[in-house]
Amino acid sequence: MKKRTGIVLGMILVAGAAVTPVAASAAEEKPKAANFQLPFKCGDTWRLDTWGHNPALDMVKEPDQHGTEGAQLVAPEAGTVNKSFWHDNAGNVVQIDHGGGHFTTYLHMQSRSVNAGDTVAQGQGIGAVGKTGPTSNGHPHLHFEHGVDANGDGEASWGTSDSERVNASFNGVEYAGSSQTWRNVKSNNSC
């Protein structure tokens, strides 16, 4: 089955008069996520929360958060590590470039096992969940952001309401909405 890209036609109005149709190219549309999976081992279940910073997600282990701190993080899709560093507010941070303008960013990590420039396969370990940085509030969780490079600078801005983050999708399901909670979301990463 071939992927279809459409062209949207519109009319330009000049002084109330219709002129010629204008095409919006497929390149102007946000690229679609490929085969992103939860960034955790196959079969693990997690709670996902937007906690008022939609579309970013905070993730903790289900059912009782036991095992959140130190849980292994894995790449949700293949890519190249764009950033791996310590941030004064967010603690240990990793960002992966998945191609097609898609980036994923991980905050408050206990540890990082990848460096900028490393190539990662889907399901490959990238570090562990933690509570580093003051914005974690001392609470172990993964702060996850899916971003799309809208301005073409080769990365996706993160961490603020005006960043390039978009709704996250895992296993074909989109997770979005202000102050939403999804319980017992099972990872199908590299199953």
XYZ file of C-alpha atoms in Angstrom:
191
model
C 0.000 0.000 0.000
C 1.450 3.344 -0.982
C 1.403 6.302 1.372
C -0.599 9.140 -0.105
C 0.202 12.781 0.378
C -2.471 15.256 -0.508
C -2.394 18.816 -1.629
C -4.752 21.238 0.015
C -6.199 23.853 -2.294
C -7.448 27.201 -1.143
C -8.508 30.485 -2.622
C -6.713 33.738 -2.047
C -8.979 36.703 -1.599
C -7.683 40.066 -2.738
C -9.985 42.987 -1.998
C -12.865 40.511 -1.773
C -12.175 38.950 -5.196
C -11.117 35.311 -5.581
C -7.812 34.837 -7.365
C -6.037 31.580 -8.272
C -5.930 28.460 -6.081
C -2.852 28.015 -3.890
C -1.383 24.631 -2.996
C -0.084 23.867 0.493
C 2.791 21.426 0.019
C 3.091 18.209 2.007
C 6.390 19.551 3.381
C 4.471 22.239 5.275
C 2.502 19.596 7.167
C 3.932 18.143 10.400
C 5.611 14.805 9.722
C 3.767 11.795 11.110
C 5.338 9.625 13.817
C 6.532 6.278 12.576
C 6.540 3.281 14.918
C 7.160 4.889 18.307
C 6.810 2.608 21.337
C 6.928 3.395 25.059
C 10.551 3.965 26.125
C 10.480 0.949 28.459
C 11.101 -2.789 28.276
C 8.523 -5.031 26.623
C 5.625 -5.901 28.918
C 6.249 -3.182 31.535
C 3.170 -1.145 32.482
C 3.332 2.576 33.179
C 1.043 5.446 34.107
C 1.202 8.447 31.762
C 0.123 11.902 32.962
C 0.053 15.306 31.280
C -0.141 17.042 34.696
C -1.024 20.377 33.161
C 1.947 20.473 30.773
C 0.296 18.800 27.799
C 1.623 17.527 25.435
C 4.603 16.556 27.625
C 4.111 13.366 29.640
C 5.279 12.311 33.098
C 5.605 8.544 33.463
C 5.696 6.340 36.571
C 5.636 2.562 36.975
C 2.278 0.907 37.595
C 0.538 -0.253 39.669
C 2.050 1.509 42.731
C 5.076 3.410 41.350
C 7.363 0.805 42.972
C 10.306 0.284 40.629
C 10.054 3.672 38.898
C 13.442 4.922 40.109
C 16.201 3.083 38.277
C 13.899 1.501 35.673
C 15.667 1.035 32.347
C 14.862 3.512 29.580
C 15.047 2.302 25.985
C 14.821 4.102 22.648
C 11.176 4.303 21.454
C 12.362 4.218 17.831
C 15.738 4.027 16.104
C 17.739 7.229 15.786
C 20.850 9.214 16.635
C 21.462 10.767 20.031
C 21.311 14.516 19.461
C 22.076 15.544 23.074
C 23.214 13.885 26.287
C 24.038 16.304 29.112
C 23.395 17.631 32.621
C 20.900 20.506 32.890
C 20.718 22.651 36.060
C 16.897 22.336 36.297
C 16.079 19.112 34.426
C 18.988 16.958 35.632
C 20.228 14.282 33.238
C 18.791 14.904 29.761
C 18.920 12.894 26.528
C 17.446 13.896 23.160
C 17.225 11.488 20.202
C 16.824 12.504 16.555
C 14.565 9.879 14.938
C 14.670 11.410 11.452
C 11.878 13.091 9.540
C 11.990 16.011 11.985
C 11.013 13.828 14.997
C 12.850 14.098 18.315
C 12.236 12.616 21.752
C 13.579 14.222 24.936
C 13.999 12.554 28.363
C 14.409 14.553 31.609
C 15.299 13.743 35.255
C 17.195 10.583 34.297
C 19.116 8.801 37.052
C 21.820 7.939 34.537
C 22.619 8.258 30.834
C 24.215 5.378 28.911
C 24.477 7.155 25.540
C 26.466 10.104 24.235
C 25.725 12.680 21.549
C 26.389 11.110 18.155
C 25.586 7.522 19.222
C 23.249 5.569 16.949
C 20.528 3.669 18.806
C 18.165 0.909 17.724
C 14.565 0.716 18.885
C 14.594 -0.964 22.303
C 18.275 -0.194 23.011
C 19.045 1.070 26.512
C 19.666 4.806 26.851
C 19.736 5.196 30.659
C 17.542 4.914 33.742
C 14.555 6.766 35.224
C 15.457 9.069 38.106
C 14.651 12.232 39.990
C 17.584 14.460 39.057
C 17.253 18.226 38.783
C 15.159 20.473 41.013
C 12.127 20.426 38.672
C 11.666 16.714 39.451
C 10.548 17.842 42.934
C 12.450 14.842 44.320
C 9.835 12.528 42.777
C 11.140 9.678 40.567
C 9.523 9.850 37.132
C 10.357 10.217 33.478
C 9.446 13.537 31.896
C 9.027 12.702 28.195
C 8.569 15.050 25.260
C 8.021 14.277 21.582
C 9.057 17.217 19.446
C 9.043 18.141 15.778
C 11.759 20.450 14.436
C 9.446 23.181 13.162
C 12.124 25.834 12.645
C 14.680 23.617 10.868
C 17.534 24.120 13.354
C 18.276 20.370 13.691
C 16.752 19.859 17.123
C 13.427 20.196 18.928
C 13.160 22.782 21.677
C 11.809 21.364 24.929
C 10.797 22.187 28.469
C 8.537 25.200 27.925
C 4.985 25.754 26.788
C 6.221 27.457 23.607
C 8.594 24.628 22.662
C 8.293 22.433 19.552
C 6.699 19.549 21.450
C 3.733 17.688 19.979
C 1.366 14.961 21.163
C 3.137 11.678 21.844
C 2.000 8.460 20.168
C 3.006 4.973 21.256
C 2.051 1.812 19.397
C -0.258 3.932 17.228
C -2.192 5.484 20.142
C -2.006 9.252 20.707
C -1.767 10.537 24.290
C -2.968 14.137 24.619
C -5.144 16.380 26.709
C -4.636 18.761 29.584
C -4.332 17.059 33.005
C -5.078 13.584 31.625
C -4.028 10.245 33.130
C -3.705 6.904 31.339
C -3.219 3.906 33.603
C -1.582 0.550 32.919
C -0.184 1.467 29.498
C 1.766 -1.589 28.421
C 5.046 -1.293 26.559
C 5.311 -3.188 23.274
C 8.888 -1.990 22.687
C 10.896 -4.715 20.932
C 8.403 -7.443 21.887
